[in-house]
Amino acid sequence: MIPISRRPLLGLAAAAAATAAMPREAHAADRFVYANNSNFDTLDPHVVFDTARVAVRLNFYDGLYRWVDNPPKLILWLAESHETSDDGLDWVFKLRRDVKFHDGSPMTAEDVVYSIERILALNLGAAPLFRPLLEAGATTAPDAHTVRFRLKEPSAIFGSLVPDITVVNSKLVKRNERDGDWGRAWLARNVAGTGSFRLRRYDPAVGFIAQRFPDHFAGWGPKYLDEIEFRTVLETNTRVLGMIRGDYHGTDGYMTPDQIDRFRASDTVQILEQESMRVFHFCIHNARAPMNDIHFRKALVHAFDYDGFINDVLKGSVVRNPTIIPNNMWGAPQGLEGYKFDLDLAKAELAKVQAPLRPITIGTLAGFSETEQAASVFQANLRKIGIEARIESAPWPTVSSRMRNKDQQYDMVPYWKSTYYADPNNWLGELYGSRYLGGGNVSYYSNPEVDKRIERALVSTDQEERQRLNEEAARMVFDDAAGVWIYNTKWFGPYSKRIAGIRFCPVGSGQDMRWAHFA
């Protein structure tokens, strides 16, 4: 665990065709191949921040600390220790002295400073986590192996966020900057990291191939993967058949029960079942009519068939989750029953809506069949109460980009809120706190009383107070029917029986390959 001084650390068809026709060398017998359900449209670790493309951040780059295992815990990584000041504003990290970038140059504190400044300047990826806490220029390097962060305010979660300061080779990126772009054009197709693997080949329509970095500071055990490939395979059935045939060695661990049953019956695939912290919900655009009317939102939450979807479609393989915070995370309201499927109640709420009704649009994720199934179930029931819903499907990068634009955001989007750090703020604060509007808060929800509690929980170092504040805020968001919260999920980790050493963590969804190897 991390040594802490004084302050506790609280807790699409074209793409498919391109893949099939990929002009690559023959699949090496000792190359690990992962069938990914989303495009790797960029390799820039500071531009995207989702689990669909998390393999880039985990395998090519490193952070000051790293999340591992389940339940998630933090371990030392690029840093060897840190201290905080009595007022909670200064965080000083001592760095390892043996870290090399893939080009052989040493990593120094200046690279960490450049990386956080780049994150803030681009204002993409993980930037919404850091901008409320750090001003540009507030991070300094007193010496080559010391980094000092001067926060705007005390933060109970900053220590949990530092794994997301993925460190890039500042000298290399600066050499490739063009017109003040912070090297964004170059880093979209190249890698400048210290990570366990270094880039060998990349095609944004196909994926990437990487080789083990022998000089990684963490060293290597007696067994490891020499080469990994993360290949875009959007069609679910193609991923399933490819796993069974042995074409792929790993794929999305969050799959439907019928797919998992096919894997269980296979002689080539192993299931590594674990409880995760990944809440499936419908994001509602709270700032657009008629969704800005609480009665319309309550009509929505009573029009989804929770039990039918969980028990009939998903065969009971998940657990009902009544709010956005996972049941197995502290801060989740205890004893709170979720909204019930009741079309009569839904009609009664709809009758109270003042604004004219109109068709609503549900944006689903291509390659994630469960989002399309949930949308279809919802569409049928909404029609019964007089709401027409159109379903539009697009790849996750497209959906994600639209969600972060208030005017382009769909009316509703079914998706999973995954774990980026193990704190209630990962779910509650980011999705419903005003400080994250347009960043993580793509529901465009804002409630001063909720904000008051979220903001206090972000600075308090009293764990009991933080738990109470998060529970109260979650209940308020629930009472506002700000989303349709459905279930917490399990990770099934389908991997080839040839693979061992998978170290699953809800942060990263089992795509950190440095401990994996062929059995």
XYZ file of C-alpha atoms in Angstrom:
519
model
C 0.000 0.000 0.000
C 1.039 3.631 -0.480
C 2.984 5.273 2.354
C 1.009 8.388 3.296
C 2.239 11.204 5.470
C -0.247 12.886 7.773
C -3.208 12.787 5.360
C -5.152 9.536 4.780
C -5.877 8.498 1.235
C -9.676 8.031 1.179
C -10.996 6.261 -0.183
C -19.658 -0.629 -37.982
C -19.507 -2.530 -41.174
C -16.638 -0.610 -42.755
C -14.430 -1.135 -39.747
C -15.307 -4.812 -39.632
C -14.398 -5.178 -43.293
C -11.134 -3.384 -42.699
C -10.356 -5.743 -39.825
C -11.088 -8.810 -41.892
C -8.855 -7.536 -44.670
C -6.048 -6.321 -42.422
C -2.751 -6.396 -44.356
C -0.643 -7.826 -41.570
C 1.958 -10.507 -41.221
C 0.856 -13.996 -40.238
C -0.343 -14.283 -36.673
C 2.712 -15.234 -34.623
C 2.149 -18.353 -32.513
C 3.352 -16.558 -29.366
C 1.465 -13.289 -29.925
C -1.417 -12.585 -27.559
C -4.435 -11.307 -29.535
C -7.275 -9.430 -27.860
C -10.516 -8.837 -29.799
C -11.620 -5.334 -28.798
C -15.194 -4.124 -29.142
C -14.247 -0.541 -29.984
C -11.916 1.269 -32.384
C -8.520 2.511 -31.315
C -8.948 5.778 -33.194
C -6.054 7.444 -31.342
C -3.086 6.377 -29.222
C -2.895 9.675 -27.339
C -3.292 8.818 -23.619
C -4.400 12.362 -22.768
C -7.187 12.611 -25.351
C -9.472 9.698 -24.458
C -10.434 8.363 -21.055
C -12.651 5.310 -21.269
C -12.375 1.564 -20.771
C -13.019 0.796 -24.451
C -9.513 2.083 -25.229
C -7.892 1.617 -21.830
C -5.340 -0.884 -23.205
C -3.393 2.046 -24.677
C -2.962 3.755 -21.310
C -2.259 0.581 -19.349
C 0.240 -1.079 -21.676
C 2.116 1.835 -23.274
C 2.166 4.252 -20.347
C 2.626 4.425 -16.593
C 1.361 6.693 -13.817
C 2.765 7.667 -10.430
C 0.722 4.913 -8.774
C -1.228 2.022 -10.262
C -4.549 0.350 -9.497
C -4.368 -3.451 -9.241
C -6.522 -6.385 -8.156
C -10.133 -6.637 -6.992
C -11.253 -4.855 -4.892
C -8.962 -2.164 -6.343
C -5.910 -1.091 -4.404
C -3.153 1.380 -5.171
C 0.487 0.327 -5.417
C 3.665 2.342 -5.925
C 4.616 2.659 -9.575
C 6.607 5.553 -11.063
C 6.667 7.136 -7.608
C 8.344 5.531 -4.633
C 6.550 7.652 -2.000
C 4.595 10.830 -1.406
C 3.866 13.283 1.368
C 1.144 15.872 1.883
C 1.271 19.132 3.774
C -0.803 19.718 6.894
C -3.239 21.923 4.955
C -3.692 19.221 2.300
C -2.642 21.513 -0.549
C 0.910 20.385 -1.275
C 1.487 16.851 -2.568
C 5.144 15.974 -3.056
C 6.091 12.775 -4.904
C 9.525 11.170 -4.951
C 10.160 9.392 -8.247
C 12.057 6.219 -9.004
C 15.469 6.809 -10.544
C 15.539 3.748 -12.810
C 12.672 4.517 -15.198
C 13.378 4.667 -18.937
C 11.242 5.695 -21.857
C 10.981 3.358 -24.818
C 13.703 5.327 -26.627
C 16.083 4.654 -23.738
C 16.086 8.164 -22.269
C 15.551 8.543 -18.503
C 12.248 9.754 -17.098
C 12.513 12.808 -14.859
C 10.208 15.069 -12.907
C 10.037 17.439 -15.892
C 8.233 14.721 -17.841
C 5.589 14.470 -15.103
C 5.173 18.270 -15.052
C 4.835 18.378 -18.852
C 2.300 15.535 -18.786
C -0.093 17.176 -16.315
C 0.290 20.544 -18.082
C -0.549 18.819 -21.372
C -3.638 17.166 -19.850
C -4.870 20.532 -18.566
C -4.102 22.356 -21.817
C -5.819 19.827 -24.086
C -8.797 19.726 -21.711
C -9.711 16.237 -22.903
C -9.438 12.729 -21.499
C -8.871 12.841 -17.759
C -8.731 16.658 -17.648
C -12.168 17.046 -15.958
C -10.734 15.181 -12.964
C -7.790 17.543 -12.572
C -8.977 20.972 -13.701
C -11.036 21.587 -10.512
C -7.910 20.817 -8.471
C -4.938 22.164 -10.412
C -4.151 25.420 -12.171
C -1.776 25.434 -15.115
C 1.695 26.079 -13.757
C 0.873 24.774 -10.269
C 3.011 21.642 -10.744
C 6.759 22.044 -10.339
C 9.927 19.953 -10.290
C 12.175 20.983 -7.361
C 14.730 18.479 -8.652
C 15.000 15.739 -11.262
C 13.260 13.179 -9.071
C 10.743 15.269 -7.122
C 7.349 16.547 -8.269
C 5.258 19.013 -6.291
C 1.539 19.538 -6.949
C 0.015 22.652 -5.385
C -3.748 22.114 -5.296
C -6.416 24.822 -5.376
C -8.133 23.151 -2.443
C -7.610 20.136 -0.189
C -8.710 16.954 -1.934
C -9.701 13.604 -0.475
C -9.392 11.931 -3.880
C -6.233 13.390 -5.448
C -4.139 10.402 -4.416
C -6.651 8.152 -6.153
C -6.339 10.188 -9.352
C -2.575 10.258 -9.843
C -2.528 6.908 -11.705
C -4.327 8.834 -14.475
C -1.440 11.246 -14.950
C 0.034 9.036 -17.656
C 3.584 10.239 -18.218
C 4.849 11.033 -21.707
C 8.400 11.692 -22.932
C 8.357 15.495 -22.901
C 11.458 15.981 -25.052
C 10.214 13.591 -27.723
C 6.708 15.043 -27.812
C 8.019 18.628 -27.904
C 10.150 17.763 -30.927
C 6.949 16.714 -32.674
C 4.729 19.646 -31.705
C 3.167 21.532 -34.603
C 1.567 24.957 -34.290
C 1.120 24.694 -30.541
C -0.781 21.382 -30.660
C 1.176 19.829 -27.768
C 2.168 17.045 -30.186
C -1.411 15.870 -30.497
C -1.238 14.995 -34.218
C 1.961 13.024 -33.713
C 0.971 11.306 -30.479
C -2.313 10.136 -32.018
C -0.297 7.621 -34.069
C 2.866 7.185 -32.008
C 3.805 6.251 -28.447
C 6.112 8.146 -26.081
C 5.800 6.185 -22.862
C 7.610 4.102 -20.270
C 5.023 1.296 -20.286
C 5.455 -2.452 -20.258
C 5.013 -2.657 -24.039
C 6.263 -0.498 -26.904
C 4.473 0.131 -30.160
C 5.366 -1.957 -33.188
C 2.479 -1.257 -35.556
C -0.714 0.793 -35.547
C -3.672 1.198 -37.886
C -6.613 3.213 -36.508
C -9.061 1.045 -38.481
C -7.533 -2.196 -37.215
C -5.744 -1.808 -33.884
C -2.174 -2.067 -32.662
C 0.645 -4.561 -32.182
C 3.173 -4.055 -29.389
C 6.323 -5.760 -28.141
C 7.476 -6.276 -24.578
C 9.747 -3.504 -23.294
C 12.629 -5.465 -21.693
C 13.923 -2.466 -19.744
C 10.683 -1.710 -17.922
C 11.521 -0.589 -14.384
C 9.181 -3.129 -12.737
C 11.154 -6.005 -14.239
C 9.725 -9.249 -15.549
C 8.979 -12.602 -14.020
C 10.033 -15.914 -15.537
C 7.017 -15.899 -17.882
C 5.572 -13.037 -19.906
C 4.057 -12.060 -23.233
C 6.609 -10.990 -25.832
C 4.032 -9.547 -28.198
C 0.437 -8.353 -27.836
C -2.156 -7.304 -30.391
C -5.354 -5.429 -29.645
C -7.552 -5.824 -32.705
C -10.822 -4.021 -33.400
C -13.632 -6.564 -33.816
C -16.952 -4.786 -33.503
C -19.299 -7.694 -34.239
C -20.036 -9.659 -31.071
C -20.571 -13.025 -32.766
C -17.240 -12.676 -34.568
C -15.492 -12.176 -31.230
C -17.254 -15.190 -29.714
C -16.523 -17.511 -32.635
C -12.949 -16.260 -32.848
C -12.372 -17.027 -29.170
C -13.791 -20.538 -29.542
C -11.690 -21.194 -32.667
C -8.571 -19.911 -30.954
C -8.085 -16.900 -33.240
C -8.226 -14.602 -30.194
C -6.886 -15.137 -26.698
C -9.045 -12.581 -24.896
C -12.045 -10.345 -25.382
C -14.596 -8.174 -23.591
C -15.252 -9.593 -20.127
C -18.700 -8.032 -19.946
C -20.797 -10.238 -22.180
C -24.353 -11.516 -22.224
C -25.257 -14.848 -20.579
C -25.815 -16.690 -23.857
C -22.336 -15.686 -24.991
C -20.816 -16.763 -21.678
C -22.694 -20.087 -21.920
C -21.104 -20.686 -25.326
C -17.698 -20.055 -23.806
C -18.375 -22.358 -20.861
C -19.229 -25.149 -23.298
C -16.004 -24.605 -25.216
C -12.820 -26.628 -24.712
C -10.670 -23.620 -25.592
C -12.005 -20.803 -23.378
C -11.792 -20.188 -19.633
C -14.194 -18.014 -17.632
C -12.691 -15.903 -14.825
C -15.806 -14.687 -13.037
C -15.504 -11.792 -10.591
C -17.803 -9.141 -9.206
C -16.973 -5.756 -10.651
C -17.913 -2.106 -10.104
C -19.551 -1.252 -13.419
C -23.040 0.217 -13.306
C -25.299 -0.096 -16.355
C -27.685 2.821 -16.682
C -29.461 5.106 -19.109
C -27.969 8.577 -19.059
C -30.777 11.161 -19.381
C -30.131 14.626 -20.836
C -31.525 16.547 -17.854
C -31.103 19.990 -19.435
C -33.260 19.422 -22.534
C -37.056 19.454 -22.745
C -38.995 17.389 -21.956
C -36.316 15.549 -19.888
C -35.803 18.685 -17.774
C -39.258 18.022 -16.279
C -39.009 15.708 -13.269
C -42.386 14.180 -14.117
C -41.146 13.140 -17.562
C -38.041 11.599 -15.982
C -40.191 9.749 -13.441
C -42.296 8.443 -16.301
C -39.057 7.138 -17.816
C -37.784 5.420 -14.660
C -41.122 3.633 -14.176
C -41.265 2.532 -17.828
C -38.171 0.298 -17.800
C -38.729 -3.388 -17.025
C -35.832 -3.948 -14.617
C -36.695 -7.477 -13.501
C -37.592 -8.611 -16.996
C -34.333 -7.315 -18.420
C -32.177 -8.687 -15.607
C -33.873 -12.071 -15.235
C -35.108 -12.829 -18.755
C -32.605 -11.132 -21.032
C -29.551 -11.398 -18.771
C -30.661 -14.603 -17.018
C -29.978 -13.220 -13.545
C -26.248 -12.840 -14.198
C -26.171 -9.306 -12.755
C -27.439 -7.566 -9.612
C -30.012 -4.769 -9.490
C -28.323 -1.475 -8.611
C -30.829 1.224 -7.529
C -28.470 4.220 -7.813
C -25.359 5.141 -9.766
C -22.947 4.047 -6.985
C -22.191 0.306 -7.137
C -23.757 -1.740 -4.340
C -20.304 -3.001 -3.317
C -18.822 0.512 -2.987
C -18.934 2.426 0.283
C -21.184 5.475 -0.031
C -23.994 3.565 -1.752
C -27.298 4.323 0.056
C -28.226 1.387 2.242
C -31.725 -0.081 2.084
C -32.823 2.019 -0.867
C -35.161 0.178 -3.224
C -34.911 1.017 -6.880
C -37.699 2.422 -8.990
C -40.269 -0.190 -9.975
C -41.528 -1.029 -13.426
C -45.088 0.276 -13.359
C -46.688 1.586 -16.547
C -49.677 3.008 -14.665
C -47.348 5.099 -12.514
C -45.432 6.096 -15.634
C -48.640 7.281 -17.329
C -49.657 9.226 -14.229
C -46.311 11.044 -14.174
C -46.480 11.702 -17.907
C -49.889 13.349 -17.473
C -48.228 15.988 -15.266
C -45.734 17.075 -17.934
C -46.408 20.644 -19.096
C -44.129 20.850 -22.148
C -45.256 19.320 -25.462
C -44.174 15.729 -25.903
C -41.932 14.760 -28.811
C -40.082 11.661 -30.007
C -36.866 11.071 -28.085
C -33.617 9.596 -29.402
C -31.696 6.806 -27.684
C -28.070 6.463 -28.741
C -26.717 2.901 -28.469
C -23.184 1.544 -28.797
C -22.349 -0.452 -31.920
C -20.587 -3.669 -30.932
C -22.205 -3.641 -27.480
C -25.339 -5.681 -28.119
C -26.645 -5.265 -24.586
C -27.117 -1.523 -25.088
C -29.233 -2.258 -28.154
C -31.250 -4.911 -26.293
C -31.912 -2.530 -23.395
C -32.946 0.237 -25.784
C -35.343 -2.099 -27.603
C -36.958 -3.210 -24.327
C -37.299 0.426 -23.288
C -38.639 1.524 -26.683
C -41.466 -1.027 -26.564
C -42.610 0.048 -23.101
C -42.299 3.760 -23.804
C -44.604 3.315 -26.775
C -47.224 1.818 -24.439
C -47.357 5.046 -22.422
C -47.347 7.344 -25.441
C -43.640 8.165 -25.844
C -42.010 7.420 -29.186
C -38.314 6.577 -29.051
C -35.911 6.321 -31.988
C -32.781 4.204 -31.638
C -29.523 5.288 -33.278
C -26.436 3.057 -33.104
C -22.858 4.290 -33.509
C -19.340 3.217 -32.381
C -18.380 4.246 -28.872
C -15.912 6.982 -29.959
C -18.729 8.664 -31.897
C -21.246 8.320 -29.070
C -18.695 9.482 -26.506
C -17.828 12.558 -28.560
C -21.497 13.530 -28.948
C -22.187 13.030 -25.252
C -19.655 15.711 -24.359
C -21.451 18.325 -26.451
C -24.585 19.614 -24.762
C -26.306 20.312 -28.090
C -25.278 17.070 -29.802
C -25.890 14.728 -26.874
C -28.639 12.156 -27.402
C -31.754 12.358 -25.254
C -30.722 9.086 -23.601
C -27.715 6.752 -23.809
C -27.499 3.284 -22.245
C -23.929 2.569 -21.194
C -21.752 1.390 -18.328
C -20.081 3.703 -15.874
C -16.820 1.935 -15.237
C -14.258 2.261 -12.466
C -11.432 4.735 -13.040
C -10.655 5.117 -9.338
C -12.265 3.457 -6.327
C -14.199 6.289 -4.727
C -17.943 7.176 -4.872
C -16.994 10.354 -6.730
C -16.021 8.160 -9.692
C -19.734 7.555 -10.239
C -21.824 10.071 -8.284
C -19.687 13.185 -8.515
C -18.510 12.799 -12.086
C -21.949 12.022 -13.502
C -24.044 14.452 -11.447
C -21.721 17.080 -9.950
C -21.811 20.533 -11.545
C -18.026 20.824 -11.484
C -17.922 18.025 -14.089
C -20.520 19.483 -16.488
C -19.487 18.771 -20.078
C -16.764 16.431 -18.875
C -17.927 13.393 -16.939
C -21.322 14.938 -16.268
C -22.854 14.213 -19.669
C -26.358 14.121 -18.157
C -26.080 17.929 -17.736
C -27.723 17.584 -14.315
C -27.215 20.290 -11.698
C -28.653 20.503 -8.180
C -27.153 22.936 -5.627
C -27.990 20.678 -2.672
C -26.333 17.710 -4.362
C -23.333 19.865 -5.263
C -23.008 21.044 -1.658
C -22.592 17.472 -0.458
C -20.364 16.353 -3.320
C -18.084 19.345 -2.820
C -17.794 18.754 0.920
C -17.080 15.055 0.369
C -14.250 15.991 -1.990
C -12.362 17.925 0.689
C -13.230 16.091 3.901
C -10.693 13.667 5.348
C -13.272 12.200 7.733
C -14.312 8.876 6.237
C -17.593 8.684 8.163
C -18.542 12.167 7.013
C -17.628 11.325 3.412
C -19.799 8.215 3.510
C -22.774 10.136 4.907
C -22.418 12.939 2.368
C -22.221 10.540 -0.576
C -25.247 8.578 0.632
C -27.287 11.774 1.037
C -26.295 13.101 -2.387
C -27.046 9.751 -4.051
C -30.544 9.724 -2.519
C -31.191 13.249 -3.817
C -30.114 12.298 -7.331
C -32.361 9.253 -7.020
C -35.319 11.379 -5.920
C -34.730 13.638 -8.944
C -34.872 10.573 -11.240
C -31.784 11.976 -12.963
C -31.022 8.638 -14.635
C -32.342 5.126 -15.122
C -30.076 2.911 -13.013
C -30.327 -0.790 -13.734
C -27.602 -3.098 -12.459
C -24.068 -3.721 -11.226
C -22.275 -6.241 -13.337
C -19.916 -9.187 -13.218
C -16.735 -9.553 -15.235
C -16.388 -12.952 -16.873
C -12.952 -12.493 -18.409
C -13.143 -14.924 -21.294
C -9.563 -15.857 -22.062
C -7.991 -18.700 -23.942
C -7.089 -21.661 -21.751
C -3.558 -21.092 -23.044
C -3.354 -17.844 -21.065
C -2.433 -17.519 -17.387
C -1.498 -14.687 -15.046
C -4.486 -12.420 -15.728
C -4.652 -9.886 -12.896
C -8.157 -8.465 -13.012
C -8.909 -5.035 -11.621
C -12.184 -3.134 -12.122
C -9.933 -0.205 -13.055
C -8.865 -1.346 -16.499
C -11.190 -4.324 -16.898
C -8.425 -6.914 -17.113
C -6.570 -5.324 -20.045
C -3.261 -4.719 -18.243
C -1.156 -7.425 -19.870
C 2.175 -7.140 -18.061
C 1.444 -10.080 -15.730
C -0.161 -12.349 -18.347
C 1.653 -15.157 -20.143
C 1.076 -18.300 -22.154
C 0.609 -21.250 -19.821
